[in-house]
């Protein structure tokens, strides 16, 4: 294990000053540290991994220096396009240092959505001719790998990767806080308690899906699709559903997820599914990975939704307002967009889905009569 302070010092000693990426639970301590020491470096929290790599390319092009891009291996595929068509040696040959958290690694227990990428991430790096080092707890080796990676990146103008496992970096407190009346779980329960019994719910990645699952434990899960992976795509899944059923589709989304693939809402607004209700649970944070801030603070989501074609948009801050708004949604046609401001955090005993995902899919499709 290594502390964020020590890891940062390795980069600082090597002349690294620029960091960008999308946080996950592995790199949350480092991201928290960077946020707390923003005067000592330049740090950009990106909305998706491909954007982070493109930002890093711009940084290198304007400074000649080596940037660091951090990401979870699930997000590696988000940066595959700029990795192969922008920074690759056959295109612009732009160097960067990739910090990748290895979720779902062979022989390591993890959530199902990490299994496939965990099996193949090393093969992908080999296929792309990206050399890498796997952190094994030896900090002297890590420092050597960072120096080697930077030297190689500069010499060959190509990426170099260092892989970490969850728990490799010692915890560091998050400096970001949010003030709101409701917890996310309370908001979810309030929404479900005030919607049509036949309504379908699609929940975004992370704790939102876990909280929805636990709410349904007593009554069954056939009305819900838990998007446990594929961050940023719950709203698109819901749109695809809305096109092929008359049932009302409620999407429980998050600010980080919406920001990751924001073009999705333009498609929804253009096609205007009348049975589509998009609820953004906004805590201005990547809550499932440690609470690091998103860039949602100054974004007017309702104005954006209206601008791209949603027929209705509103925001609520209290439970009473939420009850009234959900009851109102039951009387109007979509697409509608509701922003619900919620607190960061969750119950300490919040579990994960205990039913195999394939079984959940079968029950869901059965409820839809497929």
Short mmCIF file of C-alpha atoms in Angstrom, two decimals:
data_model
loop_
_atom_site.label_atom_id
_atom_site.label_comp_id
_atom_site.label_asym_id
_atom_site.label_seq_id
_atom_site.Cartn_x
_atom_site.Cartn_y
_atom_site.Cartn_z
CA UNK A 1 0.00 0.00 0.00
CA UNK A 2 1.05 3.56 -0.66
CA UNK A 3 -0.19 6.90 0.61
CA UNK A 4 -1.49 9.54 -1.79
CA UNK A 5 1.15 11.94 -0.49
CA UNK A 6 3.95 9.49 -1.30
CA UNK A 7 2.51 8.68 -4.73
CA UNK A 8 2.15 12.36 -5.53
CA UNK A 9 5.74 12.97 -4.43
CA UNK A 10 6.96 10.35 -6.91
CA UNK A 11 5.24 12.25 -9.72
CA UNK A 12 6.38 15.64 -8.45
CA UNK A 13 9.99 14.51 -8.21
CA UNK A 14 9.74 13.29 -11.81
CA UNK A 15 8.44 16.68 -12.96
CA UNK A 16 4.80 15.63 -13.46
CA UNK A 17 2.45 18.57 -12.86
CA UNK A 18 -0.76 17.73 -14.75
CA UNK A 19 -3.43 15.18 -13.83
CA UNK A 20 -6.80 14.43 -15.38
CA UNK A 21 -9.24 11.53 -15.40
CA UNK A 22 -12.41 9.98 -14.06
CA UNK A 23 -12.24 8.85 -10.45
CA UNK A 24 -13.05 5.39 -9.18
CA UNK A 25 -12.81 3.84 -5.74
CA UNK A 26 -9.19 2.82 -6.29
CA UNK A 27 -7.94 6.30 -7.20
CA UNK A 28 -10.37 8.20 -4.95
CA UNK A 29 -7.65 8.84 -2.32
CA UNK A 30 -5.30 10.27 -4.95
CA UNK A 31 -8.07 12.43 -6.44
CA UNK A 32 -9.00 13.68 -2.97
CA UNK A 33 -5.37 14.54 -2.36
CA UNK A 34 -5.10 16.40 -5.67
CA UNK A 35 -8.26 18.35 -4.84
CA UNK A 36 -6.88 19.31 -1.44
CA UNK A 37 -3.51 20.36 -2.90
CA UNK A 38 -4.66 22.08 -6.07
CA UNK A 39 -2.03 24.82 -5.70
CA UNK A 40 0.72 22.23 -6.14
CA UNK A 41 -0.47 20.85 -9.47
CA UNK A 42 -2.98 21.26 -12.29
CA UNK A 43 -5.89 18.84 -11.94
CA UNK A 44 -8.89 18.45 -14.24
CA UNK A 45 -11.77 16.10 -13.35
CA UNK A 46 -13.05 14.96 -16.75
CA UNK A 47 -16.56 13.75 -17.61
CA UNK A 48 -15.32 10.62 -19.38
CA UNK A 49 -12.05 8.84 -19.98
CA UNK A 50 -11.80 9.64 -23.68
CA UNK A 51 -12.18 13.32 -22.88
CA UNK A 52 -9.43 13.00 -20.27
CA UNK A 53 -7.02 11.52 -22.80
CA UNK A 54 -7.86 14.25 -25.32
CA UNK A 55 -7.30 16.91 -22.65
CA UNK A 56 -3.94 15.34 -21.86
CA UNK A 57 -3.04 15.42 -25.55
CA UNK A 58 -3.77 19.15 -25.64
CA UNK A 59 -1.66 19.63 -22.55
CA UNK A 60 1.31 17.85 -24.12
CA UNK A 61 0.93 19.69 -27.43
CA UNK A 62 1.03 23.04 -25.63
CA UNK A 63 3.81 22.28 -23.12
CA UNK A 64 5.83 19.29 -24.35
CA UNK A 65 5.39 17.77 -20.86
CA UNK A 66 4.05 14.34 -19.84
CA UNK A 67 0.51 14.29 -18.39
CA UNK A 68 -1.10 11.68 -16.13
CA UNK A 69 -4.51 10.20 -16.97
CA UNK A 70 -6.20 8.10 -14.27
CA UNK A 71 -9.13 5.76 -14.89
CA UNK A 72 -10.82 2.49 -13.99
CA UNK A 73 -10.20 -0.33 -16.45
CA UNK A 74 -13.94 -0.37 -17.26
CA UNK A 75 -13.40 3.14 -18.62
CA UNK A 76 -10.46 2.05 -20.73
CA UNK A 77 -12.83 1.34 -23.59
CA UNK A 78 -14.13 4.93 -23.37
CA UNK A 79 -10.66 6.17 -24.28
CA UNK A 80 -10.03 3.53 -26.96
CA UNK A 81 -10.95 5.88 -29.81
CA UNK A 82 -8.57 8.73 -28.94
CA UNK A 83 -6.03 6.14 -27.80
CA UNK A 84 -5.94 4.51 -31.26
CA UNK A 85 -6.82 7.46 -33.51
CA UNK A 86 -5.18 10.42 -31.75
CA UNK A 87 -2.25 9.55 -29.48
CA UNK A 88 -1.18 6.31 -31.19
CA UNK A 89 2.27 6.10 -32.76
CA UNK A 90 0.68 5.73 -36.20
CA UNK A 91 -1.17 9.03 -35.82
CA UNK A 92 0.26 11.87 -33.66
CA UNK A 93 2.41 9.76 -31.34
CA UNK A 94 1.56 11.62 -28.13
CA UNK A 95 2.96 10.41 -24.80
CA UNK A 96 1.02 10.07 -21.58
CA UNK A 97 1.22 8.14 -18.34
CA UNK A 98 -1.92 6.04 -17.73
CA UNK A 99 -2.89 5.04 -14.18
CA UNK A 100 -5.41 2.21 -14.49
CA UNK A 101 -7.28 0.51 -11.66
CA UNK A 102 -7.55 -3.21 -12.37
CA UNK A 103 -11.07 -4.23 -11.36
CA UNK A 104 -12.22 -7.79 -11.93
CA UNK A 105 -8.69 -9.13 -12.15
CA UNK A 106 -8.39 -12.93 -12.40
CA UNK A 107 -8.59 -14.65 -8.99
CA UNK A 108 -9.84 -11.43 -7.36
CA UNK A 109 -13.48 -11.30 -6.25
CA UNK A 110 -15.36 -8.33 -7.69
CA UNK A 111 -18.75 -7.26 -9.04
CA UNK A 112 -19.86 -9.02 -12.21
CA UNK A 113 -19.68 -5.98 -14.48
CA UNK A 114 -15.89 -5.87 -14.01
CA UNK A 115 -15.25 -9.50 -14.95
CA UNK A 116 -14.84 -9.24 -18.73
CA UNK A 117 -12.60 -6.18 -18.81
CA UNK A 118 -10.67 -7.55 -15.83
CA UNK A 119 -9.86 -10.67 -17.83
CA UNK A 120 -8.62 -8.84 -20.90
CA UNK A 121 -7.12 -5.50 -19.83
CA UNK A 122 -3.54 -6.79 -19.90
CA UNK A 123 -4.19 -8.38 -23.31
CA UNK A 124 -5.55 -5.08 -24.61
CA UNK A 125 -2.47 -3.23 -23.45
CA UNK A 126 -0.25 -5.84 -25.13
CA UNK A 127 -2.33 -5.64 -28.32
CA UNK A 128 -1.90 -1.86 -28.39
CA UNK A 129 1.84 -2.11 -27.70
CA UNK A 130 1.44 -0.16 -24.45
CA UNK A 131 4.06 -1.28 -21.90
CA UNK A 132 2.87 -1.46 -18.31
CA UNK A 133 3.80 -2.12 -14.70
CA UNK A 134 1.53 -3.79 -12.13
CA UNK A 135 1.92 -2.36 -8.63
CA UNK A 136 2.63 -5.16 -6.15
CA UNK A 137 3.08 -3.13 -2.97
CA UNK A 138 6.75 -2.45 -3.53
CA UNK A 139 7.08 1.34 -3.55
CA UNK A 140 10.68 1.28 -4.71
CA UNK A 141 9.64 -0.69 -7.79
CA UNK A 142 6.74 1.72 -8.31
CA UNK A 143 9.03 4.73 -8.23
CA UNK A 144 11.30 3.02 -10.72
CA UNK A 145 8.31 2.21 -12.94
CA UNK A 146 7.16 5.84 -12.90
CA UNK A 147 10.64 7.06 -13.86
CA UNK A 148 10.90 4.36 -16.53
CA UNK A 149 7.45 5.10 -17.87
CA UNK A 150 8.12 8.82 -18.15
CA UNK A 151 11.49 8.24 -19.78
CA UNK A 152 10.02 5.78 -22.26
CA UNK A 153 7.01 7.99 -22.97
CA UNK A 154 9.32 10.90 -23.77
CA UNK A 155 11.74 8.85 -25.84
CA UNK A 156 9.18 6.93 -27.87
CA UNK A 157 6.27 9.42 -27.72
CA UNK A 158 3.77 6.81 -26.60
CA UNK A 159 1.63 5.92 -23.56
CA UNK A 160 2.93 3.92 -20.61
CA UNK A 161 0.55 2.34 -18.07
CA UNK A 162 0.73 1.51 -14.37
CA UNK A 163 -1.98 -0.76 -12.96
CA UNK A 164 -3.22 -0.64 -9.36
CA UNK A 165 -5.70 -2.81 -7.48
CA UNK A 166 -8.48 -1.51 -5.26
CA UNK A 167 -7.06 -0.85 -1.79
CA UNK A 168 -3.51 -0.21 -3.02
CA UNK A 169 -3.73 3.49 -2.14
CA UNK A 170 -4.36 4.43 1.47
CA UNK A 171 -7.58 6.38 2.12
CA UNK A 172 -7.54 10.18 2.12
CA UNK A 173 -10.52 12.33 3.18
CA UNK A 174 -12.63 13.95 0.49
CA UNK A 175 -12.72 17.76 0.82
CA UNK A 176 -15.97 18.04 -1.18
CA UNK A 177 -19.27 18.36 0.73
CA UNK A 178 -22.90 18.83 -0.32
CA UNK A 179 -25.82 20.32 1.62
CA UNK A 180 -29.30 18.92 0.83
CA UNK A 181 -32.45 17.85 2.66
CA UNK A 182 -32.86 14.33 1.27
CA UNK A 183 -30.51 11.42 0.90
CA UNK A 184 -30.47 9.73 -2.49
CA UNK A 185 -32.11 6.66 -0.99
CA UNK A 186 -34.91 8.72 0.54
CA UNK A 187 -35.50 10.38 -2.83
CA UNK A 188 -35.63 7.01 -4.61
CA UNK A 189 -38.10 5.61 -2.07
CA UNK A 190 -40.26 8.73 -2.37
CA UNK A 191 -40.33 8.45 -6.16
CA UNK A 192 -41.30 4.77 -6.12
CA UNK A 193 -43.98 5.36 -3.49
CA UNK A 194 -45.70 7.91 -5.72
CA UNK A 195 -45.57 6.35 -9.18
CA UNK A 196 -47.83 4.03 -11.12
CA UNK A 197 -47.53 0.36 -10.06
CA UNK A 198 -46.93 -0.57 -13.69
CA UNK A 199 -44.10 1.92 -14.18
CA UNK A 200 -40.69 0.66 -15.29
CA UNK A 201 -37.48 1.90 -13.64
CA UNK A 202 -33.98 2.01 -15.10
CA UNK A 203 -31.27 2.91 -12.58
CA UNK A 204 -27.79 4.25 -13.19
CA UNK A 205 -24.48 2.67 -12.22
CA UNK A 206 -23.36 2.47 -8.61
CA UNK A 207 -25.25 3.02 -5.39
CA UNK A 208 -28.45 4.15 -7.11
CA UNK A 209 -28.97 0.64 -8.49
CA UNK A 210 -28.00 -0.90 -5.15
CA UNK A 211 -30.55 1.23 -3.30
CA UNK A 212 -33.28 0.46 -5.83
CA UNK A 213 -32.55 -3.25 -5.51
CA UNK A 214 -32.86 -3.17 -1.72
CA UNK A 215 -36.11 -1.19 -1.89
CA UNK A 216 -37.64 -3.91 -4.09
CA UNK A 217 -36.49 -6.89 -2.01
CA UNK A 218 -39.94 -7.41 -0.48
CA UNK A 219 -41.98 -7.01 -3.65
CA UNK A 220 -39.76 -8.33 -6.45
CA UNK A 221 -37.42 -6.88 -9.05
CA UNK A 222 -39.25 -7.51 -12.31
CA UNK A 223 -40.09 -3.82 -12.90
CA UNK A 224 -36.48 -2.64 -12.73
CA UNK A 225 -33.43 -2.74 -14.97
CA UNK A 226 -30.27 -2.15 -12.94
CA UNK A 227 -27.57 -0.69 -15.16
CA UNK A 228 -24.78 -1.88 -12.87
CA UNK A 229 -22.07 -1.19 -15.47
CA UNK A 230 -21.96 0.91 -18.66
CA UNK A 231 -21.88 4.21 -16.77
CA UNK A 232 -23.74 6.99 -18.54
CA UNK A 233 -26.05 4.75 -20.56
CA UNK A 234 -29.04 4.20 -18.26
CA UNK A 235 -30.90 7.03 -19.98
CA UNK A 236 -30.25 5.51 -23.41
CA UNK A 237 -31.44 2.10 -22.21
CA UNK A 238 -34.60 3.74 -20.92
CA UNK A 239 -35.09 5.47 -24.27
CA UNK A 240 -34.81 2.17 -26.12
CA UNK A 241 -37.41 0.70 -23.78
CA UNK A 242 -39.75 3.66 -24.20
CA UNK A 243 -39.85 3.12 -27.94
CA UNK A 244 -41.30 -0.37 -27.55
CA UNK A 245 -43.74 -0.26 -24.64
CA UNK A 246 -46.66 1.84 -23.52
CA UNK A 247 -45.58 1.59 -19.91
CA UNK A 248 -44.11 4.67 -18.26
CA UNK A 249 -40.32 4.58 -18.16
CA UNK A 250 -38.59 6.31 -15.24
CA UNK A 251 -34.81 6.68 -15.44
CA UNK A 252 -32.99 7.25 -12.12
CA UNK A 253 -29.81 8.97 -13.26
CA UNK A 254 -26.82 10.69 -11.66
CA UNK A 255 -24.99 13.90 -12.50
CA UNK A 256 -21.70 12.13 -13.19
CA UNK A 257 -23.44 9.61 -15.43
CA UNK A 258 -25.36 12.25 -17.42
CA UNK A 259 -22.19 14.25 -17.92
CA UNK A 260 -20.27 11.21 -19.14
CA UNK A 261 -22.39 10.82 -22.30
CA UNK A 262 -24.39 14.02 -22.44
CA UNK A 263 -25.25 13.63 -26.11
CA UNK A 264 -27.77 10.96 -25.10
CA UNK A 265 -30.23 13.58 -23.88
CA UNK A 266 -30.11 15.33 -27.25
CA UNK A 267 -31.26 12.11 -28.93
CA UNK A 268 -34.06 11.68 -26.37
CA UNK A 269 -35.16 15.28 -26.80
CA UNK A 270 -35.18 14.93 -30.58
CA UNK A 271 -37.34 11.80 -30.70
CA UNK A 272 -39.61 12.87 -27.82
CA UNK A 273 -40.85 9.59 -26.31
CA UNK A 274 -44.09 10.52 -24.55
CA UNK A 275 -43.70 7.84 -21.85
CA UNK A 276 -40.19 8.84 -20.80
CA UNK A 277 -39.43 10.47 -17.42
CA UNK A 278 -35.81 11.31 -16.69
CA UNK A 279 -34.94 11.94 -13.03
CA UNK A 280 -31.48 13.26 -12.23
CA UNK A 281 -30.42 12.63 -8.62
CA UNK A 282 -27.87 15.40 -8.32
CA UNK A 283 -25.36 15.46 -5.48
CA UNK A 284 -22.61 17.14 -7.52
CA UNK A 285 -20.42 14.12 -6.86
CA UNK A 286 -19.16 10.73 -7.98
CA UNK A 287 -20.69 9.32 -4.84
CA UNK A 288 -20.14 5.63 -5.53
CA UNK A 289 -16.40 6.13 -5.88
CA UNK A 290 -15.78 8.31 -2.85
CA UNK A 291 -17.64 11.58 -3.34
CA UNK A 292 -15.24 13.49 -5.59
CA UNK A 293 -16.91 16.51 -7.23
CA UNK A 294 -18.36 16.47 -10.72
CA UNK A 295 -18.43 19.59 -12.87
CA UNK A 296 -22.21 19.85 -12.39
CA UNK A 297 -22.06 22.77 -9.97
CA UNK A 298 -22.77 25.47 -12.53
CA UNK A 299 -24.70 23.42 -15.09
CA UNK A 300 -28.35 24.29 -15.73
CA UNK A 301 -29.59 20.81 -16.53
CA UNK A 302 -33.23 21.85 -16.86
CA UNK A 303 -32.39 24.58 -19.34
CA UNK A 304 -30.32 22.12 -21.35
CA UNK A 305 -33.11 19.53 -21.33
CA UNK A 306 -35.61 22.08 -22.63
CA UNK A 307 -33.14 23.32 -25.23
CA UNK A 308 -32.69 19.83 -26.71
CA UNK A 309 -36.40 19.08 -26.86
CA UNK A 310 -37.69 17.72 -23.55
CA UNK A 311 -41.29 18.84 -23.17
CA UNK A 312 -41.03 19.58 -19.44
CA UNK A 313 -38.26 20.22 -16.91
CA UNK A 314 -38.18 21.19 -13.25
CA UNK A 315 -35.98 20.93 -10.16
CA UNK A 316 -36.82 20.08 -6.54
CA UNK A 317 -34.96 20.38 -3.25
CA UNK A 318 -37.34 18.99 -0.63
CA UNK A 319 -39.30 15.80 -0.13
CA UNK A 320 -42.60 17.69 -0.29
CA UNK A 321 -41.63 19.25 -3.60
CA UNK A 322 -40.59 15.86 -4.94
CA UNK A 323 -43.94 14.27 -4.02
CA UNK A 324 -45.79 17.06 -5.79
CA UNK A 325 -43.57 16.85 -8.86
CA UNK A 326 -43.90 13.07 -9.22
CA UNK A 327 -47.67 13.35 -8.94
CA UNK A 328 -47.52 16.02 -11.64
CA UNK A 329 -45.44 13.74 -13.89
CA UNK A 330 -48.17 11.13 -13.63
CA UNK A 331 -50.50 13.55 -15.43
CA UNK A 332 -48.29 14.75 -18.30
CA UNK A 333 -46.62 13.30 -21.36
CA UNK A 334 -42.86 13.16 -21.66
CA UNK A 335 -40.10 13.44 -22.27
CA UNK A 336 -39.79 15.13 -18.88
CA UNK A 337 -36.65 15.98 -16.94
CA UNK A 338 -36.55 16.44 -13.15
CA UNK A 339 -33.46 17.42 -11.15
CA UNK A 340 -33.61 16.28 -7.52
CA UNK A 341 -30.92 17.67 -5.22
CA UNK A 342 -29.69 15.05 -2.74
CA UNK A 343 -26.98 14.54 -0.15
CA UNK A 344 -23.78 12.63 -0.69
CA UNK A 345 -23.31 9.29 1.03
CA UNK A 346 -25.21 6.10 1.71
CA UNK A 347 -25.95 3.61 4.47
CA UNK A 348 -22.86 1.80 5.71
CA UNK A 349 -24.68 -1.52 5.36
CA UNK A 350 -25.86 -0.95 1.79
CA UNK A 351 -25.45 -4.22 -0.07
CA UNK A 352 -25.13 -5.24 -3.69
CA UNK A 353 -27.68 -7.14 -5.81
CA UNK A 354 -27.90 -10.71 -4.53
CA UNK A 355 -29.77 -12.07 -7.56
CA UNK A 356 -27.75 -13.05 -10.67
CA UNK A 357 -28.01 -10.35 -13.31
CA UNK A 358 -29.18 -12.84 -15.94
CA UNK A 359 -32.10 -13.81 -13.70
CA UNK A 360 -32.95 -10.14 -13.17
CA UNK A 361 -32.97 -9.66 -16.95
CA UNK A 362 -35.32 -12.62 -17.46
CA UNK A 363 -37.76 -11.35 -14.84
CA UNK A 364 -37.66 -7.86 -16.35
CA UNK A 365 -38.35 -9.09 -19.89
CA UNK A 366 -41.09 -11.34 -18.57
CA UNK A 367 -42.82 -8.35 -16.98
CA UNK A 368 -42.70 -6.64 -20.36
CA UNK A 369 -44.24 -9.71 -21.95
CA UNK A 370 -41.19 -10.60 -24.04
#
